[in-house]
Backbone as ProteinMPNN parsed JSONL, in Angstrom:
{"seq_chain_A": "MTYEEALENYKTLAESEFGEKVKGKANPYTSINGNMFSFLDKEGTLCLRLSKADLANFMAEHDVPPVKQYGAVMKDYVSIPHPVLDDQKRLKEVFGKCLDNAKSLPAKPTKKKN", "coords_chain_A": {"N_chain_A": [[16.327, -187.356, -78.888], [18.454, -184.913, -78.147], [21.716, -185.15, -76.933], [22.237, -182.674, -75.785], [19.439, -181.766, -75.925], [18.635, -183.697, -73.744], [20.265, -182.967, -71.428], [18.983, -179.932, -70.652], [17.149, -180.766, -70.504], [17.228, -182.247, -67.478], [18.081, -179.972, -66.067], [16.415, -178.49, -66.674], [14.243, -179.854, -64.564], [15.573, -180.221, -62.532], [16.345, -177.784, -61.375], [14.784, -175.99, -61.674], [12.005, -177.147, -60.861], [12.533, -178.15, -58.516], [14.674, -177.345, -58.012], [17.565, -178.23, -56.949], [20.913, -177.327, -57.924], [22.009, -178.299, -60.793], [25.425, -180.275, -61.179], [28.88, -180.341, -62.698], [30.476, -180.502, -65.349], [30.946, -182.599, -67.524], [29.637, -184.838, -66.615], [27.402, -184.839, -65.629], [24.974, -183.884, -62.685], [23.183, -184.283, -59.726], [23.544, -183.342, -56.318], [23.186, -184.121, -52.538], [24.075, -182.988, -49.16], [26.743, -184.37, -49.814], [26.087, -186.885, -51.335], [25.484, -188.079, -53.845], [22.545, -187.907, -55.954], [21.162, -188.565, -58.482], [22.004, -188.223, -61.696], [23.252, -187.742, -65.214], [24.236, -190.032, -67.979], [26.342, -190.246, -70.371], [24.877, -191.192, -72.854], [23.285, -189.785, -71.993], [21.053, -190.312, -70.482], [19.056, -190.131, -67.951], [19.538, -191.022, -64.904], [18.191, -192.045, -61.716], [18.823, -192.183, -58.24], [17.318, -194.288, -55.922], [15.549, -195.088, -53.002], [14.72, -198.347, -51.695], [12.607, -200.162, -51.712], [11.081, -198.238, -53.036], [12.927, -198.519, -55.569], [12.859, -201.054, -56.571], [10.092, -201.522, -56.772], [9.669, -199.542, -58.962], [11.391, -200.888, -61.29], [9.836, -203.448, -61.556], [7.654, -202.004, -62.585], [8.001, -201.219, -64.45], [10.034, -202.55, -65.892], [13.005, -201.986, -66.066], [16.434, -202.658, -66.028], [19.331, -202.454, -63.902], [21.311, -199.841, -63.613], [24.574, -199.347, -65.194], [27.86, -198.347, -65.066], [30.824, -197.442, -65.923], [31.518, -200.558, -65.972], [30.322, -201.345, -63.606], [27.838, -202.539, -61.845], [25.04, -199.458, -60.548], [24.908, -199.267, -57.694], [21.697, -199.075, -56.023], [20.554, -196.915, -57.981], [18.165, -196.388, -61.104], [17.742, -196.257, -64.023], [15.723, -193.994, -66.094], [13.207, -194.839, -68.554], [11.741, -193.987, -71.428], [8.668, -193.059, -71.465], [8.077, -192.458, -69.179], [10.376, -190.204, -68.843], [8.893, -188.615, -70.651], [6.258, -188.012, -69.32], [5.49, -185.051, -67.482], [4.494, -185.212, -64.894], [4.174, -187.831, -63.71], [7.458, -188.014, -63.789], [7.847, -186.009, -62.649], [7.228, -186.861, -60.077], [8.577, -189.184, -59.626], [11.479, -187.967, -59.095], [10.859, -186.196, -56.984], [10.841, -188.572, -55.125], [13.034, -189.767, -54.995], [14.728, -187.324, -54.648], [13.465, -187.218, -51.688], [14.715, -190.193, -50.583], [17.214, -188.893, -50.958], [17.512, -187.161, -49.047], [17.11, -188.448, -46.559], [19.667, -190.004, -46.407], [22.79, -190.299, -44.849], [24.838, -187.712, -43.961], [27.101, -187.246, -46.1], [31.1, -186.54, -45.575], [33.343, -184.174, -46.831], [35.721, -184.413, -48.926], [37.627, -181.962, -49.458], [40.481, -181.034, -50.513], [42.777, -178.419, -48.911]], "CA_chain_A": [[16.084, -186.594, -78.306], [20.402, -184.972, -78.69], [21.743, -184.71, -75.178], [21.841, -180.984, -75.237], [17.766, -181.592, -75.189], [18.417, -184.079, -72.261], [20.933, -182.013, -70.007], [18.163, -178.947, -70.961], [15.648, -180.709, -69.728], [17.594, -182.422, -66.777], [18.589, -179.059, -65.747], [14.685, -177.426, -65.298], [13.407, -180.958, -63.798], [16.611, -179.864, -60.968], [16.895, -176.428, -61.045], [13.618, -175.125, -61.682], [11.399, -177.42, -60.39], [13.225, -178.414, -57.202], [15.548, -176.044, -56.67], [18.152, -178.457, -56.678], [21.699, -177.237, -58.676], [22.91, -179.549, -61.391], [27.122, -179.954, -60.98], [29.372, -181.161, -63.094], [30.604, -180.674, -66.757], [31.396, -184.166, -68.184], [29.141, -185.708, -66.117], [26.341, -183.996, -64.662], [24.887, -184.384, -61.242], [22.791, -183.804, -58.249], [23.815, -183.933, -54.475], [22.749, -182.964, -51.316], [25.3, -183.984, -48.248], [27.518, -185.086, -50.348], [25.672, -187.781, -51.28], [24.689, -187.659, -55.148], [21.868, -188.61, -56.345], [20.799, -188.226, -59.764], [22.889, -187.7, -62.874], [22.773, -187.786, -66.671], [25.08, -190.381, -67.965], [26.951, -190.025, -71.452], [24.29, -191.086, -73.865], [22.058, -188.533, -72.181], [19.972, -190.736, -69.98], [18.529, -189.53, -66.532], [19.197, -192.101, -63.825], [17.554, -191.416, -59.937], [18.96, -193.003, -56.887], [16.009, -194.781, -54.878], [14.81, -195.878, -51.903], [15.175, -200.227, -51.766], [11.339, -200.335, -51.378], [10.803, -197.76, -54.608], [13.246, -199.014, -56.495], [11.813, -202.14, -56.712], [8.918, -200.971, -57.399], [9.504, -198.795, -60.286], [11.939, -201.533, -61.885], [9.018, -203.938, -61.846], [6.898, -201.432, -63.364], [8.366, -200.334, -66.056], [11.068, -203.134, -66.815], [14.567, -201.559, -67.032], [17.457, -203.565, -65.936], [19.885, -202.314, -63.068], [22.012, -199.234, -63.858], [26.412, -199.875, -64.863], [28.879, -197.104, -65.412], [32.51, -198.2, -66.403], [31.122, -201.839, -66.006], [30.089, -201.759, -62.749], [26.432, -201.905, -61.439], [25.355, -198.564, -59.773], [23.933, -199.57, -56.556], [20.351, -197.804, -55.925], [20.144, -196.239, -59.538], [17.732, -196.868, -61.802], [17.159, -195.005, -65.711], [14.504, -193.392, -66.555], [12.707, -194.588, -69.356], [11.096, -192.679, -72.138], [7.228, -192.63, -71.467], [8.114, -191.568, -68.057], [10.571, -188.586, -69.343], [7.125, -188.148, -71.673], [5.337, -187.668, -68.463], [6.345, -184.484, -66.342], [3.565, -185.223, -63.777], [5.355, -188.561, -63.57], [8.586, -187.253, -63.971], [8.162, -184.895, -61.068], [7.042, -188.049, -58.604], [10.256, -189.262, -59.16], [12.745, -187.395, -58.883], [10.676, -186.027, -55.53], [10.895, -189.627, -53.98], [14.568, -189.538, -54.925], [15.031, -186.703, -53.772], [13.43, -187.47, -50.584], [15.857, -190.333, -50.124], [18.682, -188.649, -50.721], [17.579, -186.099, -47.687], [17.397, -189.471, -45.369], [20.797, -190.546, -46.339], [23.482, -190.058, -43.564], [26.188, -186.859, -45.19], [29.537, -187.927, -46.345], [32.033, -185.549, -45.098], [33.755, -183.561, -48.336], [37.444, -184.327, -49.165], [38.217, -181.62, -50.256], [42.107, -180.01, -50.192], [42.868, -177.201, -48.334]], "C_chain_A": [[18.271, -186.624, -78.619], [20.531, -185.468, -76.913], [22.044, -183.829, -74.498], [20.666, -180.991, -74.572], [17.533, -182.309, -73.595], [19.111, -183.283, -70.837], [19.865, -181.041, -69.711], [17.505, -179.606, -70.005], [16.238, -181.622, -67.844], [17.775, -181.329, -65.827], [17.292, -178.339, -65.311], [13.957, -178.323, -64.922], [14.165, -180.608, -62.478], [16.038, -179.11, -60.512], [15.741, -175.358, -60.784], [12.11, -175.427, -60.915], [11.344, -177.969, -59.232], [14.244, -177.924, -56.162], [17.179, -176.83, -56.587], [19.664, -178.259, -57.76], [22.479, -178.625, -59.026], [24.713, -179.101, -61.735], [27.547, -180.788, -62.257], [29.536, -180.875, -64.767], [30.396, -181.691, -67.745], [30.134, -184.791, -67.742], [28.176, -184.644, -65.093], [25.248, -184.875, -64.115], [24.0, -183.658, -60.131], [23.868, -184.664, -57.092], [23.638, -183.56, -53.022], [23.854, -183.9, -50.017], [26.085, -184.604, -48.386], [27.084, -186.048, -50.692], [25.0, -187.576, -53.047], [23.701, -188.711, -55.677], [20.518, -188.695, -57.442], [22.314, -187.779, -60.739], [22.319, -188.224, -65.055], [24.316, -188.446, -67.174], [25.684, -189.591, -69.678], [25.943, -190.146, -72.63], [23.08, -189.813, -73.511], [20.93, -189.078, -71.362], [19.771, -191.156, -68.487], [19.127, -190.709, -65.607], [19.361, -191.672, -62.209], [18.725, -192.932, -59.664], [18.114, -193.504, -55.809], [16.015, -195.334, -54.125], [14.729, -197.878, -52.653], [13.492, -200.131, -52.742], [10.592, -198.799, -53.072], [11.113, -198.291, -55.843], [12.841, -200.371, -57.261], [10.782, -201.863, -57.186], [8.592, -200.412, -59.357], [10.3, -199.842, -61.219], [11.144, -202.514, -62.322], [8.451, -203.498, -62.802], [7.167, -201.359, -64.905], [9.613, -201.255, -66.099], [11.999, -203.013, -67.554], [15.463, -202.514, -66.043], [18.311, -201.878, -64.769], [20.905, -200.8, -63.991], [23.789, -199.038, -63.815], [26.842, -198.426, -65.582], [30.472, -197.593, -65.294], [32.215, -199.814, -65.957], [30.506, -202.642, -64.69], [28.567, -201.153, -62.503], [26.232, -200.856, -59.687], [24.083, -198.719, -59.122], [22.418, -198.477, -55.98], [20.03, -197.481, -56.557], [19.301, -196.583, -60.834], [18.119, -196.013, -63.277], [16.074, -194.444, -65.589], [13.929, -193.445, -67.864], [11.899, -193.142, -69.769], [9.352, -192.418, -71.801], [7.419, -191.633, -70.119], [8.778, -190.499, -67.92], [9.63, -188.007, -69.319], [5.986, -187.444, -70.647], [5.562, -186.933, -67.061], [5.374, -184.869, -64.906], [3.892, -186.488, -62.949], [6.772, -188.66, -63.155], [8.762, -187.019, -61.978], [7.942, -186.063, -59.931], [8.16, -188.347, -58.509], [11.051, -189.123, -58.885], [12.497, -187.055, -57.468], [10.941, -187.091, -54.594], [12.529, -189.713, -54.187], [14.989, -188.392, -54.315], [15.168, -186.456, -52.339], [14.597, -188.363, -49.954], [16.73, -189.683, -50.366], [19.003, -187.441, -49.626], [18.059, -187.161, -46.301], [18.333, -189.68, -45.39], [22.174, -189.437, -45.346], [24.165, -188.998, -44.165], [26.935, -187.568, -44.517], [30.395, -186.508, -45.978], [33.289, -185.413, -46.777], [35.046, -184.255, -47.895], [38.147, -183.54, -49.809], [39.624, -180.977, -50.199], [42.025, -178.935, -49.895], [43.562, -176.461, -49.237]], "O_chain_A": [[19.052, -187.503, -78.983], [19.746, -185.923, -76.081], [22.177, -183.754, -73.277], [20.438, -180.609, -73.424], [16.814, -181.939, -72.667], [18.666, -183.098, -69.704], [19.564, -181.056, -68.518], [17.286, -179.183, -68.869], [15.378, -181.463, -66.977], [17.635, -181.666, -64.651], [17.021, -177.81, -64.233], [12.788, -177.957, -64.802], [13.556, -180.666, -61.41], [15.302, -179.235, -59.533], [15.699, -174.355, -60.072], [11.306, -174.591, -60.505], [10.254, -178.321, -58.781], [14.565, -177.91, -54.974], [18.072, -176.091, -56.174], [19.648, -179.159, -58.6], [23.094, -179.483, -58.393], [25.157, -178.092, -62.282], [26.858, -181.664, -62.779], [28.518, -181.098, -65.422], [29.67, -181.528, -68.726], [29.506, -185.337, -68.649], [28.415, -183.95, -64.104], [24.741, -185.915, -64.536], [24.226, -182.503, -59.773], [24.502, -185.714, -56.986], [24.116, -182.517, -52.575], [24.23, -185.072, -50.04], [26.463, -185.422, -47.547], [27.958, -186.816, -50.29], [24.015, -186.863, -53.235], [23.876, -189.921, -55.816], [19.315, -188.839, -57.224], [23.332, -187.176, -60.4], [21.411, -188.771, -65.68], [25.367, -187.836, -66.974], [25.358, -188.441, -69.973], [26.049, -189.26, -73.478], [22.337, -189.18, -74.26], [19.857, -188.478, -71.422], [20.177, -192.184, -67.944], [18.823, -191.687, -66.29], [20.326, -191.148, -61.652], [19.151, -193.92, -60.263], [18.308, -193.012, -54.697], [16.554, -196.428, -54.293], [14.703, -198.316, -53.803], [13.306, -200.061, -53.957], [9.621, -198.931, -53.818], [10.391, -198.531, -56.811], [12.572, -200.491, -58.457], [10.684, -202.084, -58.393], [7.87, -200.684, -60.316], [9.784, -199.719, -62.33], [11.385, -202.811, -63.492], [8.456, -204.106, -63.872], [6.628, -201.436, -66.009], [10.555, -200.543, -66.448], [12.239, -203.362, -68.71], [14.797, -203.129, -65.211], [17.973, -200.697, -64.854], [21.088, -201.02, -65.188], [24.359, -198.687, -62.781], [26.249, -197.708, -66.387], [30.96, -198.125, -64.297], [33.248, -200.207, -65.416], [30.259, -203.841, -64.559], [28.121, -200.03, -62.736], [26.677, -201.028, -58.552], [22.912, -198.536, -59.454], [22.431, -197.292, -55.646], [18.811, -197.388, -56.409], [19.969, -197.153, -61.697], [18.92, -195.08, -63.234], [15.507, -194.65, -64.516], [13.968, -192.405, -68.52], [11.586, -192.082, -69.228], [8.971, -191.27, -72.027], [7.06, -190.462, -70.003], [8.337, -189.644, -67.152], [9.263, -187.153, -68.512], [5.121, -186.629, -70.966], [5.74, -187.47, -65.968], [5.928, -184.657, -63.828], [3.924, -186.417, -61.72], [7.142, -189.371, -62.221], [9.271, -187.428, -60.935], [8.617, -186.005, -58.903], [8.88, -187.99, -57.577], [11.705, -190.006, -58.33], [13.352, -187.332, -56.628], [11.233, -186.827, -53.427], [13.165, -189.704, -53.133], [15.709, -188.544, -53.328], [16.094, -185.921, -51.73], [15.366, -187.892, -49.116], [17.553, -190.066, -49.534], [20.082, -186.919, -49.346], [18.886, -186.944, -45.416], [18.684, -189.727, -44.211], [22.304, -188.214, -45.296], [24.203, -189.292, -45.36], [27.277, -188.1, -43.461], [29.923, -185.43, -46.338], [33.798, -186.294, -47.47], [35.335, -184.581, -46.743], [39.06, -183.867, -50.568], [39.52, -180.025, -49.425], [41.218, -178.23, -50.501], [43.816, -175.279, -49.002]]}, "name": "protein", "num_of_chains": 1, "seq": "MTYEEALENYKTLAESEFGEKVKGKANPYTSINGNMFSFLDKEGTLCLRLSKADLANFMAEHDVPPVKQYGAVMKDYVSIPHPVLDDQKRLKEVFGKCLDNAKSLPAKPTKKKN"}
């Protein structure tokens, strides 16, 4: 799958299925209440932020390593493997858990300059 295809699939999932706007041109992501909860990395891999319990279960079930960006581990994030990407029902379930987790996080104040 090309990066462009992965981006289109990500937008369809987030925007059409869940009503969440994909932001960012160079680094596409979704956020709610100032908390990023999903992103597409430069290789076109979908990464989701899950609760600690969901993260542990998902990592054990799919044997995936923690997400690393710029040499650092992204806390609570997991990369979504192809078998899950290819299973729309399972993908929607995992993204839904990701969104539920994001909604449960305390809001972060914005740092916009006036």
